[in-house]
CSV table of C-alpha atoms in Angstrom, one decimal:
chain,number,residue,atom,x,y,z
R,28,UNK,CA,-24.8,-50.5,-97.8
R,29,UNK,CA,-20.6,-49.8,-96.9
R,30,UNK,CA,-21.7,-47.9,-94.1
R,31,UNK,CA,-23.8,-50.3,-92.8
R,32,UNK,CA,-20.8,-52.6,-93.6
R,33,UNK,CA,-18.1,-50.5,-92.2
R,34,UNK,CA,-20.2,-50.3,-88.8
R,35,UNK,CA,-20.6,-54.2,-88.3
R,36,UNK,CA,-16.9,-54.1,-88.4
R,37,UNK,CA,-16.1,-51.2,-85.7
R,38,UNK,CA,-19.3,-51.9,-83.6
R,39,UNK,CA,-19.4,-56.0,-83.0
R,40,UNK,CA,-16.3,-56.9,-85.2
R,41,UNK,CA,-18.1,-58.7,-87.6
R,42,UNK,CA,-16.8,-58.2,-91.1
R,43,UNK,CA,-18.8,-58.3,-94.3
R,44,UNK,CA,-16.7,-56.7,-95.9
R,45,UNK,CA,-15.7,-59.7,-98.3
R,46,UNK,CA,-18.9,-60.7,-99.2
R,47,UNK,CA,-20.5,-60.7,-102.8
R,48,UNK,CA,-22.2,-58.1,-102.8
R,49,UNK,CA,-25.0,-59.0,-105.1
R,50,UNK,CA,-26.8,-61.0,-102.4
R,51,UNK,CA,-25.7,-59.6,-99.2
R,52,UNK,CA,-27.4,-55.7,-101.2
R,53,UNK,CA,-30.0,-58.8,-101.3
R,54,UNK,CA,-30.4,-59.8,-98.3
R,55,UNK,CA,-30.0,-56.8,-96.2
R,56,UNK,CA,-33.2,-54.7,-99.0
R,57,UNK,CA,-35.5,-57.6,-98.5
R,58,UNK,CA,-34.9,-57.0,-94.3
R,59,UNK,CA,-35.4,-53.0,-94.7
R,60,UNK,CA,-38.4,-54.1,-96.5
R,61,UNK,CA,-40.0,-56.5,-94.3
R,62,UNK,CA,-39.2,-54.8,-91.1
R,63,UNK,CA,-40.7,-51.9,-92.8
R,64,UNK,CA,-37.5,-49.0,-91.8
R,65,UNK,CA,-38.7,-46.0,-92.1
R,66,UNK,CA,-35.1,-45.1,-93.5
R,67,UNK,CA,-31.9,-45.6,-93.5
R,68,UNK,CA,-30.8,-43.5,-90.5
R,69,UNK,CA,-33.4,-45.6,-88.5
R,70,UNK,CA,-32.5,-49.1,-89.7
R,71,UNK,CA,-28.5,-47.9,-89.1
R,72,UNK,CA,-28.9,-45.9,-85.6
R,73,UNK,CA,-31.4,-49.6,-84.7
R,74,UNK,CA,-28.0,-51.9,-86.1
R,75,UNK,CA,-25.6,-49.9,-84.1
R,76,UNK,CA,-27.8,-50.2,-80.8
R,77,UNK,CA,-29.5,-52.3,-80.1
R,78,UNK,CA,-28.1,-55.3,-79.9
R,79,UNK,CA,-31.2,-57.5,-80.5
R,80,UNK,CA,-31.8,-56.1,-83.7
R,81,UNK,CA,-28.1,-56.5,-84.7
R,82,UNK,CA,-28.4,-60.6,-83.9
R,83,UNK,CA,-31.7,-59.9,-86.0
R,84,UNK,CA,-29.6,-58.5,-88.7
R,85,UNK,CA,-27.1,-61.2,-88.8
R,86,UNK,CA,-29.1,-63.4,-89.0
R,87,UNK,CA,-30.5,-62.0,-91.7
R,88,UNK,CA,-28.2,-61.5,-94.1
R,89,UNK,CA,-26.5,-64.8,-94.0
R,90,UNK,CA,-28.2,-66.8,-96.0
R,91,UNK,CA,-29.5,-69.9,-93.7
R,92,UNK,CA,-31.3,-72.0,-95.8
R,93,UNK,CA,-30.3,-75.7,-95.9
R,94,UNK,CA,-31.4,-79.4,-95.9
R,95,UNK,CA,-30.3,-82.9,-94.6
R,96,UNK,CA,-28.8,-85.2,-96.9
R,97,UNK,CA,-28.7,-82.4,-99.7
R,98,UNK,CA,-27.0,-84.0,-102.9
R,99,UNK,CA,-27.8,-87.2,-102.1
R,100,UNK,CA,-24.4,-88.6,-103.8
R,101,UNK,CA,-22.2,-86.2,-102.4
R,102,UNK,CA,-23.3,-88.2,-99.3
R,103,UNK,CA,-23.4,-91.4,-100.4
R,104,UNK,CA,-19.4,-90.9,-101.2
R,105,UNK,CA,-19.8,-89.2,-97.8
R,106,UNK,CA,-20.6,-93.1,-97.0
R,107,UNK,CA,-18.8,-95.2,-99.2
R,108,UNK,CA,-15.6,-93.4,-99.8
R,109,UNK,CA,-14.9,-91.3,-97.3
R,110,UNK,CA,-15.7,-92.3,-94.0
R,111,UNK,CA,-15.2,-96.1,-94.1
R,112,UNK,CA,-10.8,-94.7,-95.2
R,113,UNK,CA,-11.4,-92.1,-91.1
R,114,UNK,CA,-12.8,-95.1,-89.6
R,115,UNK,CA,-9.4,-97.2,-89.8
R,116,UNK,CA,-8.5,-93.7,-87.5
R,117,UNK,CA,-8.4,-94.3,-83.6
R,118,UNK,CA,-10.3,-91.4,-83.8
R,119,UNK,CA,-12.0,-89.3,-85.9
R,120,UNK,CA,-12.6,-85.2,-85.8
R,121,UNK,CA,-15.1,-83.2,-88.2
R,122,UNK,CA,-15.2,-80.0,-89.2
R,123,UNK,CA,-18.9,-78.3,-90.4
R,124,UNK,CA,-18.1,-75.1,-90.9
R,125,UNK,CA,-21.2,-72.7,-91.9
R,126,UNK,CA,-24.0,-75.8,-90.2
R,127,UNK,CA,-26.1,-73.0,-89.5
R,128,UNK,CA,-29.3,-74.6,-88.5
R,129,UNK,CA,-27.7,-77.8,-88.5
R,130,UNK,CA,-29.1,-80.4,-91.1
R,131,UNK,CA,-26.3,-81.2,-92.4
R,132,UNK,CA,-24.8,-82.5,-88.6
R,133,UNK,CA,-27.0,-84.2,-88.0
R,134,UNK,CA,-26.5,-86.6,-91.3
R,135,UNK,CA,-23.5,-86.6,-91.7
R,136,UNK,CA,-23.9,-88.2,-87.4
R,137,UNK,CA,-26.6,-90.7,-89.4
R,138,UNK,CA,-24.1,-91.9,-91.7
R,139,UNK,CA,-21.0,-92.8,-88.3
R,140,UNK,CA,-24.0,-94.3,-86.6
R,141,UNK,CA,-25.2,-97.0,-90.0
R,142,UNK,CA,-21.7,-97.5,-89.9
R,143,UNK,CA,-20.7,-98.2,-86.0
R,144,UNK,CA,-18.2,-95.4,-85.9
R,145,UNK,CA,-20.1,-92.5,-84.5
R,146,UNK,CA,-18.9,-93.6,-80.7
R,147,UNK,CA,-15.4,-92.1,-82.5
R,148,UNK,CA,-16.2,-89.5,-83.7
R,149,UNK,CA,-16.4,-85.5,-82.8
R,150,UNK,CA,-17.8,-83.4,-85.0
R,151,UNK,CA,-17.5,-79.2,-84.8
R,152,UNK,CA,-20.3,-77.9,-86.5
R,153,UNK,CA,-19.6,-74.1,-86.5
R,154,UNK,CA,-21.7,-71.3,-87.9
R,155,UNK,CA,-20.9,-67.3,-86.1
R,156,UNK,CA,-24.6,-66.3,-86.2
R,157,UNK,CA,-24.9,-68.2,-81.8
R,158,UNK,CA,-29.2,-68.2,-83.0
R,159,UNK,CA,-29.0,-70.8,-85.3
R,160,UNK,CA,-27.0,-72.8,-83.4
R,161,UNK,CA,-29.4,-72.7,-80.7
R,162,UNK,CA,-31.6,-74.3,-83.2
R,163,UNK,CA,-29.2,-76.2,-84.1
R,164,UNK,CA,-28.8,-78.0,-80.9
R,165,UNK,CA,-32.7,-78.5,-80.0
R,166,UNK,CA,-32.5,-80.9,-83.3
R,167,UNK,CA,-36.1,-81.0,-84.0
R,168,UNK,CA,-36.5,-79.9,-87.4
R,169,UNK,CA,-40.3,-79.6,-89.0
R,170,UNK,CA,-42.1,-82.5,-89.8
R,171,UNK,CA,-43.2,-81.9,-93.5
R,172,UNK,CA,-39.3,-81.5,-94.5
R,173,UNK,CA,-39.6,-85.6,-93.0
R,174,UNK,CA,-39.9,-86.6,-96.5
R,175,UNK,CA,-38.4,-84.6,-98.6
R,176,UNK,CA,-35.5,-85.7,-96.4
R,177,UNK,CA,-36.2,-89.7,-96.0
R,178,UNK,CA,-35.4,-89.8,-99.8
R,179,UNK,CA,-32.9,-87.6,-99.8
R,180,UNK,CA,-31.6,-90.7,-97.8
R,181,UNK,CA,-32.4,-93.2,-99.3
R,182,UNK,CA,-30.8,-91.9,-102.8
R,183,UNK,CA,-27.2,-91.3,-100.1
R,184,UNK,CA,-27.8,-94.8,-100.1
R,185,UNK,CA,-29.7,-95.1,-96.5
R,186,UNK,CA,-31.1,-98.5,-96.0
R,187,UNK,CA,-33.0,-98.6,-92.9
R,188,UNK,CA,-36.7,-96.0,-92.5
R,189,UNK,CA,-35.5,-92.7,-92.2
R,190,UNK,CA,-38.6,-92.2,-89.1
R,191,UNK,CA,-36.7,-94.6,-87.2
R,192,UNK,CA,-34.5,-91.5,-86.4
R,193,UNK,CA,-37.1,-88.8,-84.9
R,194,UNK,CA,-40.1,-88.8,-82.7
R,195,UNK,CA,-43.1,-86.7,-84.2
R,196,UNK,CA,-44.5,-83.7,-82.0
R,197,UNK,CA,-46.8,-82.4,-84.0
R,198,UNK,CA,-45.4,-80.3,-86.3
R,199,UNK,CA,-41.6,-81.4,-85.2
R,200,UNK,CA,-39.8,-83.9,-85.5
R,201,UNK,CA,-37.2,-84.2,-82.5
R,202,UNK,CA,-33.6,-86.1,-83.7
R,203,UNK,CA,-32.8,-88.7,-81.2
R,204,UNK,CA,-30.8,-87.7,-78.6
R,205,UNK,CA,-27.6,-90.0,-79.3
R,206,UNK,CA,-27.2,-88.7,-82.6
R,207,UNK,CA,-26.6,-84.8,-81.2
R,208,UNK,CA,-24.1,-87.0,-78.6
R,209,UNK,CA,-21.1,-86.4,-80.7
R,210,UNK,CA,-21.7,-82.8,-82.2
R,211,UNK,CA,-20.1,-79.8,-81.0
R,212,UNK,CA,-21.9,-77.3,-81.4
R,213,UNK,CA,-20.4,-73.1,-81.0
R,214,UNK,CA,-19.8,-69.9,-82.7
R,215,UNK,CA,-17.0,-69.5,-85.5
R,216,UNK,CA,-16.3,-66.7,-87.5
R,217,UNK,CA,-14.6,-68.2,-91.0
R,218,UNK,CA,-13.4,-64.4,-91.6
R,219,UNK,CA,-12.2,-63.4,-88.3
R,220,UNK,CA,-10.9,-66.6,-86.5
R,221,UNK,CA,-8.2,-69.4,-86.4
R,222,UNK,CA,-7.8,-73.0,-86.9
R,223,UNK,CA,-9.0,-74.3,-83.5
R,224,UNK,CA,-7.8,-78.0,-84.1
R,225,UNK,CA,-7.0,-80.7,-86.5
R,226,UNK,CA,-9.3,-82.6,-88.4
R,227,UNK,CA,-9.4,-85.1,-91.4
R,228,UNK,CA,-12.2,-84.0,-92.7
R,229,UNK,CA,-13.8,-80.8,-93.3
R,230,UNK,CA,-16.7,-79.9,-94.6
R,231,UNK,CA,-18.1,-76.3,-95.9
R,232,UNK,CA,-21.0,-76.7,-98.1
R,233,UNK,CA,-22.3,-73.6,-100.1
R,234,UNK,CA,-20.4,-71.2,-97.3
R,235,UNK,CA,-17.8,-70.0,-100.6
R,236,UNK,CA,-20.3,-68.8,-102.5
R,237,UNK,CA,-21.1,-65.5,-100.5
R,238,UNK,CA,-17.2,-64.6,-100.6
R,239,UNK,CA,-15.0,-62.5,-103.2
R,240,UNK,CA,-11.8,-64.7,-104.4
R,241,UNK,CA,-9.6,-63.0,-101.6
R,242,UNK,CA,-11.9,-63.4,-98.6
R,243,UNK,CA,-12.3,-67.3,-100.7
R,244,UNK,CA,-8.7,-67.5,-100.2
R,245,UNK,CA,-8.0,-66.5,-96.9
R,246,UNK,CA,-10.7,-69.1,-96.3
R,247,UNK,CA,-9.5,-72.0,-97.8
R,248,UNK,CA,-5.9,-71.5,-96.2
R,249,UNK,CA,-8.0,-72.3,-93.5
R,250,UNK,CA,-8.8,-75.2,-93.7
R,251,UNK,CA,-5.4,-76.2,-95.6
R,252,UNK,CA,-4.1,-75.5,-92.2
R,253,UNK,CA,-6.9,-76.8,-90.1
R,254,UNK,CA,-6.8,-80.5,-92.0
R,255,UNK,CA,-4.3,-83.4,-91.6
R,256,UNK,CA,-2.2,-85.1,-94.2
R,257,UNK,CA,-4.6,-87.7,-95.8
R,258,UNK,CA,-7.3,-85.5,-95.1
R,259,UNK,CA,-10.5,-84.3,-96.8
R,260,UNK,CA,-12.0,-81.4,-98.0
R,261,UNK,CA,-15.8,-81.2,-99.1
R,262,UNK,CA,-17.6,-77.8,-100.9
R,263,UNK,CA,-20.6,-77.1,-102.5
R,264,UNK,CA,-22.1,-78.8,-105.8
R,265,UNK,CA,-20.4,-75.5,-107.5
R,266,UNK,CA,-17.3,-74.6,-105.6
R,267,UNK,CA,-14.2,-75.1,-106.3
R,268,UNK,CA,-10.5,-74.5,-104.9
R,269,UNK,CA,-8.9,-74.8,-108.5
R,270,UNK,CA,-8.4,-71.2,-108.4
R,271,UNK,CA,-6.7,-70.5,-104.8
R,272,UNK,CA,-3.0,-71.9,-103.7
R,273,UNK,CA,-3.5,-75.0,-101.5
R,274,UNK,CA,-4.8,-76.6,-104.9
R,275,UNK,CA,-1.3,-78.6,-105.7
R,276,UNK,CA,-1.8,-80.6,-102.7
R,277,UNK,CA,-5.0,-81.7,-102.9
R,278,UNK,CA,-6.4,-84.6,-105.6
R,279,UNK,CA,-9.9,-84.8,-106.3
R,280,UNK,CA,-11.8,-88.1,-105.8
R,281,UNK,CA,-14.0,-88.0,-109.0
R,282,UNK,CA,-17.2,-86.6,-109.6
R,283,UNK,CA,-17.5,-84.8,-106.4
R,284,UNK,CA,-16.2,-81.7,-105.1
R,285,UNK,CA,-14.8,-83.7,-102.1
R,286,UNK,CA,-10.2,-83.7,-102.1
R,287,UNK,CA,-8.2,-85.5,-100.4
R,288,UNK,CA,-4.9,-83.4,-99.0
R,289,UNK,CA,-1.8,-85.6,-100.5
R,290,UNK,CA,1.5,-86.2,-99.2
R,291,UNK,CA,4.4,-83.6,-99.4
Z,18,UNK,CA,-30.9,-48.3,-130.3
Z,19,UNK,CA,-28.6,-49.1,-127.4
Z,20,UNK,CA,-25.6,-50.6,-126.5
Z,21,UNK,CA,-26.7,-54.0,-125.4
Z,22,UNK,CA,-24.1,-55.2,-122.6
Z,23,UNK,CA,-25.6,-58.3,-121.8
Z,24,UNK,CA,-28.8,-60.3,-122.8
Z,25,UNK,CA,-31.2,-62.2,-120.2
Z,26,UNK,CA,-33.7,-64.8,-121.0
Z,27,UNK,CA,-35.7,-66.2,-118.4
Z,28,UNK,CA,-38.4,-69.3,-118.8
Z,29,UNK,CA,-40.3,-71.5,-117.5
Z,30,UNK,CA,-42.7,-74.3,-118.1
Z,31,UNK,CA,-42.6,-74.4,-122.3
Z,32,UNK,CA,-39.5,-72.3,-122.3
Z,33,UNK,CA,-37.1,-75.4,-123.8
Z,34,UNK,CA,-38.8,-75.4,-127.1
Z,35,UNK,CA,-38.5,-71.8,-127.9
Z,36,UNK,CA,-34.6,-71.8,-127.2
Z,37,UNK,CA,-34.0,-75.0,-129.0
Z,38,UNK,CA,-35.6,-72.5,-132.3
Z,39,UNK,CA,-34.0,-68.9,-130.6
Z,40,UNK,CA,-30.4,-70.5,-130.6
Z,41,UNK,CA,-29.5,-71.7,-134.2
Z,42,UNK,CA,-30.5,-68.2,-135.5
Z,43,UNK,CA,-27.8,-66.0,-133.2
Z,44,UNK,CA,-24.7,-65.2,-134.9
Z,45,UNK,CA,-21.8,-66.5,-133.8
Z,46,UNK,CA,-20.1,-64.0,-133.3
Z,47,UNK,CA,-22.2,-61.5,-130.6
Z,48,UNK,CA,-20.5,-59.5,-128.7
Z,49,UNK,CA,-22.4,-59.5,-125.7
Z,50,UNK,CA,-23.0,-62.8,-123.2
Z,51,UNK,CA,-26.2,-64.3,-123.3
Z,52,UNK,CA,-27.6,-65.8,-120.1
Z,53,UNK,CA,-30.4,-68.3,-119.3
Z,54,UNK,CA,-32.6,-69.0,-116.2
Z,55,UNK,CA,-35.2,-71.0,-116.7
Z,56,UNK,CA,-37.6,-73.3,-114.0
Z,57,UNK,CA,-36.1,-77.4,-114.0
Z,58,UNK,CA,-35.7,-79.8,-111.7
Z,59,UNK,CA,-32.3,-80.0,-109.4
Z,60,UNK,CA,-29.7,-81.8,-110.5
Z,61,UNK,CA,-29.9,-82.0,-114.9
Z,62,UNK,CA,-27.6,-79.8,-115.1
Z,63,UNK,CA,-25.2,-81.0,-118.2
Z,64,UNK,CA,-28.3,-82.3,-119.9
Z,65,UNK,CA,-29.5,-79.1,-120.9
Z,66,UNK,CA,-26.5,-77.2,-122.1
Z,67,UNK,CA,-25.3,-80.4,-124.0
Z,68,UNK,CA,-28.9,-80.0,-125.8
Z,69,UNK,CA,-28.7,-76.0,-126.5
Z,70,UNK,CA,-24.9,-76.5,-127.2
Z,71,UNK,CA,-26.5,-79.5,-130.2
Z,72,UNK,CA,-28.1,-76.1,-132.0
Z,73,UNK,CA,-25.6,-73.1,-131.8
Z,74,UNK,CA,-21.8,-72.4,-132.6
Z,75,UNK,CA,-21.2,-70.4,-129.5
Z,76,UNK,CA,-19.8,-71.4,-126.1
Z,77,UNK,CA,-22.6,-72.8,-124.3
Z,78,UNK,CA,-21.6,-73.0,-120.7
Z,79,UNK,CA,-23.6,-73.6,-117.0
Z,80,UNK,CA,-22.6,-70.8,-114.4
Z,81,UNK,CA,-19.5,-70.9,-111.9
Z,82,UNK,CA,-19.9,-69.2,-109.6
Z,83,UNK,CA,-17.5,-66.0,-109.6
Z,84,UNK,CA,-16.4,-66.4,-113.1
Z,85,UNK,CA,-16.4,-63.1,-115.3
Z,86,UNK,CA,-19.2,-62.7,-117.9
Z,87,UNK,CA,-17.4,-62.9,-121.2
Z,88,UNK,CA,-19.3,-61.8,-124.8
Z,89,UNK,CA,-19.6,-64.4,-127.4
Z,90,UNK,CA,-21.1,-67.0,-124.6
Z,91,UNK,CA,-23.9,-68.6,-123.5
Z,92,UNK,CA,-24.7,-68.7,-119.9
Z,93,UNK,CA,-26.9,-71.3,-118.3
Z,94,UNK,CA,-28.2,-70.7,-114.9
Z,95,UNK,CA,-27.1,-73.9,-112.0
Z,96,UNK,CA,-30.2,-75.6,-111.3
Z,97,UNK,CA,-31.1,-74.9,-107.3
Z,98,UNK,CA,-28.6,-72.2,-107.1
Z,99,UNK,CA,-29.9,-68.4,-108.0
Z,100,UNK,CA,-28.1,-66.5,-110.5
Z,101,UNK,CA,-26.8,-63.4,-109.3
Z,102,UNK,CA,-24.8,-60.4,-111.4
Z,103,UNK,CA,-21.7,-58.5,-109.4
Z,104,UNK,CA,-20.6,-54.9,-109.9
Z,105,UNK,CA,-17.5,-56.2,-111.5
Z,106,UNK,CA,-19.3,-58.2,-114.3
Z,107,UNK,CA,-18.9,-61.6,-112.5
Z,108,UNK,CA,-21.5,-64.2,-111.8
Z,109,UNK,CA,-22.8,-64.8,-108.4
Z,110,UNK,CA,-24.6,-67.7,-107.0
Z,111,UNK,CA,-26.8,-67.6,-104.0
Z,112,UNK,CA,-28.5,-71.1,-102.6
Z,113,UNK,CA,-31.4,-68.6,-100.1
Z,114,UNK,CA,-34.9,-69.6,-99.8
Z,115,UNK,CA,-37.4,-70.5,-103.2
Z,116,UNK,CA,-38.5,-66.9,-105.4
Z,117,UNK,CA,-42.1,-67.8,-106.7
Z,118,UNK,CA,-41.6,-71.6,-105.6
Z,119,UNK,CA,-38.7,-71.2,-107.8
Z,120,UNK,CA,-34.4,-71.5,-107.5
Z,121,UNK,CA,-33.1,-69.9,-110.1
Z,122,UNK,CA,-35.5,-67.3,-109.7
Z,123,UNK,CA,-35.7,-65.5,-113.1
Z,124,UNK,CA,-36.4,-62.4,-110.6
Z,125,UNK,CA,-33.4,-62.5,-108.7
Z,126,UNK,CA,-31.0,-62.4,-112.1
Z,127,UNK,CA,-33.2,-60.2,-113.8
Z,128,UNK,CA,-32.6,-57.3,-111.0
Z,129,UNK,CA,-29.5,-58.1,-110.0
Z,130,UNK,CA,-28.2,-56.7,-113.5
Z,131,UNK,CA,-30.6,-53.9,-113.7
Z,132,UNK,CA,-28.3,-51.8,-111.2
Z,133,UNK,CA,-25.0,-54.0,-113.4
Z,134,UNK,CA,-26.1,-53.0,-117.3
Z,135,UNK,CA,-28.9,-50.4,-116.3
Z,136,UNK,CA,-29.9,-48.9,-120.0
Z,137,UNK,CA,-27.5,-51.4,-121.5
Z,138,UNK,CA,-29.8,-54.6,-120.6
Z,139,UNK,CA,-32.1,-56.5,-122.5
Z,140,UNK,CA,-33.8,-59.1,-120.4
Z,141,UNK,CA,-36.5,-62.0,-122.1
Z,142,UNK,CA,-39.8,-63.8,-120.7
Z,143,UNK,CA,-40.7,-66.8,-122.1
Z,144,UNK,CA,-43.9,-68.8,-122.1
Z,145,UNK,CA,-44.3,-70.1,-118.0
Z,146,UNK,CA,-46.7,-71.5,-115.6
Z,147,UNK,CA,-46.2,-69.3,-112.9
Z,148,UNK,CA,-45.2,-64.6,-112.3
Z,149,UNK,CA,-41.7,-65.4,-112.2
Z,150,UNK,CA,-39.5,-62.4,-114.2
Z,151,UNK,CA,-42.6,-60.2,-113.5
Z,152,UNK,CA,-40.6,-58.1,-110.8
Z,153,UNK,CA,-37.5,-58.5,-111.8
Z,154,UNK,CA,-39.1,-57.0,-115.3
Z,155,UNK,CA,-40.3,-53.9,-113.1
Z,156,UNK,CA,-36.5,-53.3,-112.0
Z,157,UNK,CA,-35.0,-53.4,-115.4
Z,158,UNK,CA,-37.6,-51.0,-116.4
Z,159,UNK,CA,-37.0,-48.6,-113.7
Z,160,UNK,CA,-33.1,-48.6,-114.3
Z,161,UNK,CA,-34.1,-47.7,-118.3
Z,162,UNK,CA,-32.9,-51.0,-119.4
Z,163,UNK,CA,-34.9,-53.3,-122.1
Z,164,UNK,CA,-38.2,-55.0,-121.4
Z,165,UNK,CA,-38.9,-57.6,-123.9
Z,166,UNK,CA,-42.1,-60.9,-123.8
Z,167,UNK,CA,-42.6,-63.0,-125.8
Z,168,UNK,CA,-46.0,-62.6,-127.8
Z,169,UNK,CA,-48.3,-64.7,-125.1
Z,170,UNK,CA,-50.0,-65.5,-127.9
Z,171,UNK,CA,-47.6,-68.2,-129.2
Z,172,UNK,CA,-46.2,-69.2,-125.9
Z,173,UNK,CA,-47.4,-72.7,-124.4
Z,174,UNK,CA,-48.3,-71.7,-121.1
Z,175,UNK,CA,-48.9,-67.5,-121.9
Z,176,UNK,CA,-49.6,-67.3,-118.2
Z,177,UNK,CA,-45.4,-65.7,-117.6
Z,178,UNK,CA,-45.6,-63.6,-120.5
Z,179,UNK,CA,-49.2,-62.1,-120.0
Z,180,UNK,CA,-48.8,-61.8,-116.2
Z,181,UNK,CA,-45.4,-59.4,-117.2
Z,182,UNK,CA,-48.0,-57.6,-120.0
Z,183,UNK,CA,-49.9,-56.9,-118.1
Z,184,UNK,CA,-48.3,-55.8,-115.0
Z,185,UNK,CA,-45.0,-53.9,-116.8
Z,186,UNK,CA,-44.9,-51.9,-119.2
Z,187,UNK,CA,-43.0,-54.0,-122.0
Z,188,UNK,CA,-41.2,-52.2,-124.5
Z,189,UNK,CA,-41.5,-55.1,-127.4
Z,190,UNK,CA,-43.7,-58.0,-127.7
Z,191,UNK,CA,-41.3,-61.0,-130.0
Z,192,UNK,CA,-43.0,-63.9,-132.1
Z,193,UNK,CA,-41.0,-67.0,-131.5
Z,194,UNK,CA,-39.3,-66.6,-135.2
Z,195,UNK,CA,-38.3,-62.9,-134.8
Z,196,UNK,CA,-36.2,-63.9,-131.4
Z,197,UNK,CA,-32.7,-64.0,-133.2
Z,198,UNK,CA,-32.9,-61.5,-135.6
Z,199,UNK,CA,-33.8,-59.0,-132.6
Z,200,UNK,CA,-30.7,-60.3,-131.3
Z,201,UNK,CA,-28.7,-59.9,-133.9
Z,202,UNK,CA,-29.4,-56.5,-134.6
Z,203,UNK,CA,-28.3,-55.7,-131.5
Z,204,UNK,CA,-25.5,-56.0,-132.1
């Protein structure tokens, strides 16, 4: 596996060496089996010489599982506490790092719309993986998921009819274009790319779990550089900033994994 | 008997009762970690930790990501994440696809632990109604670890341990009352 990781870095500039090994190894083994590679040498050759296959490789070894309004209590805090506070600003800039296929971006957009803040907001939704971003930009999700998402939405404090946000089209639900109008989907690699703006809210949920501690330190510093004073940083349910050097400048909101950058 | 570096217990339907009976019997000075992966609904984490904690003097805690694995501690896999063991003896979490309709999947923890602890690993599969854990036990066996199941006859839902028995060479079949002694004797 270490050979593959150094190939990816040399050949394509994708650096996975700071990723947690157990998960990465499982993903690579899974793909190896799925694509019925004949040998390691053949697998490696394909990754290095077939650009289409390389894209598939990156897509398959990164985890792109996500849902709308996942962890409803988190989205309730966004709705009730964080976004109303940011609503007092003339303009709201949000960075959703590791947005995958976009379910969270649309969730946030729905809340902003209901709070009447969407018109003055901009959501930068980024991922290292261009393929998932293309999917995200289509604003279409499986109809079979809508029951679950609707339940999550209601638990998160939503009071509208969730189905009013999409049009059913056979097995797909197409979300309203208005929701997408304030989302910019763009590639950004947390491992190698720099800060590109200043934000009042950065969300990066269930991405750091795939990184080792060193890389987590680095990425948290990147978020710190990209966050305005009094801005908010939101992580996944099992993630924390407690071990990192930025922790002194942040105050956690009760119960949820949301920290506010305090004035120094 | 081989040295035990980690004892991992996987269970599904009908396994909570077994854990509640087993935990009080485990010595407080047990020199290896006990890692528990059970299927349950998302969102009731602290409840389970509190419940299990009330039955033992050992520290019972839900795993934090990248946490060092320490002997004498009972770790619970958080709901809705897969729990993996890293080579540097830490935990990591993963939110990838469900396996056997389950997250956490017992297979994932057994398989990643098998490669790390090799012959010094013991994995016990309890009562349950799906076949999660069976492939995991296969890996454990392949890497030289010990495979254990709850006696299907004693299980509320026999399917899971019975599937393991059918597909994997099992080293020990344990009744509920025998599990505590078995674990204590590995010390």
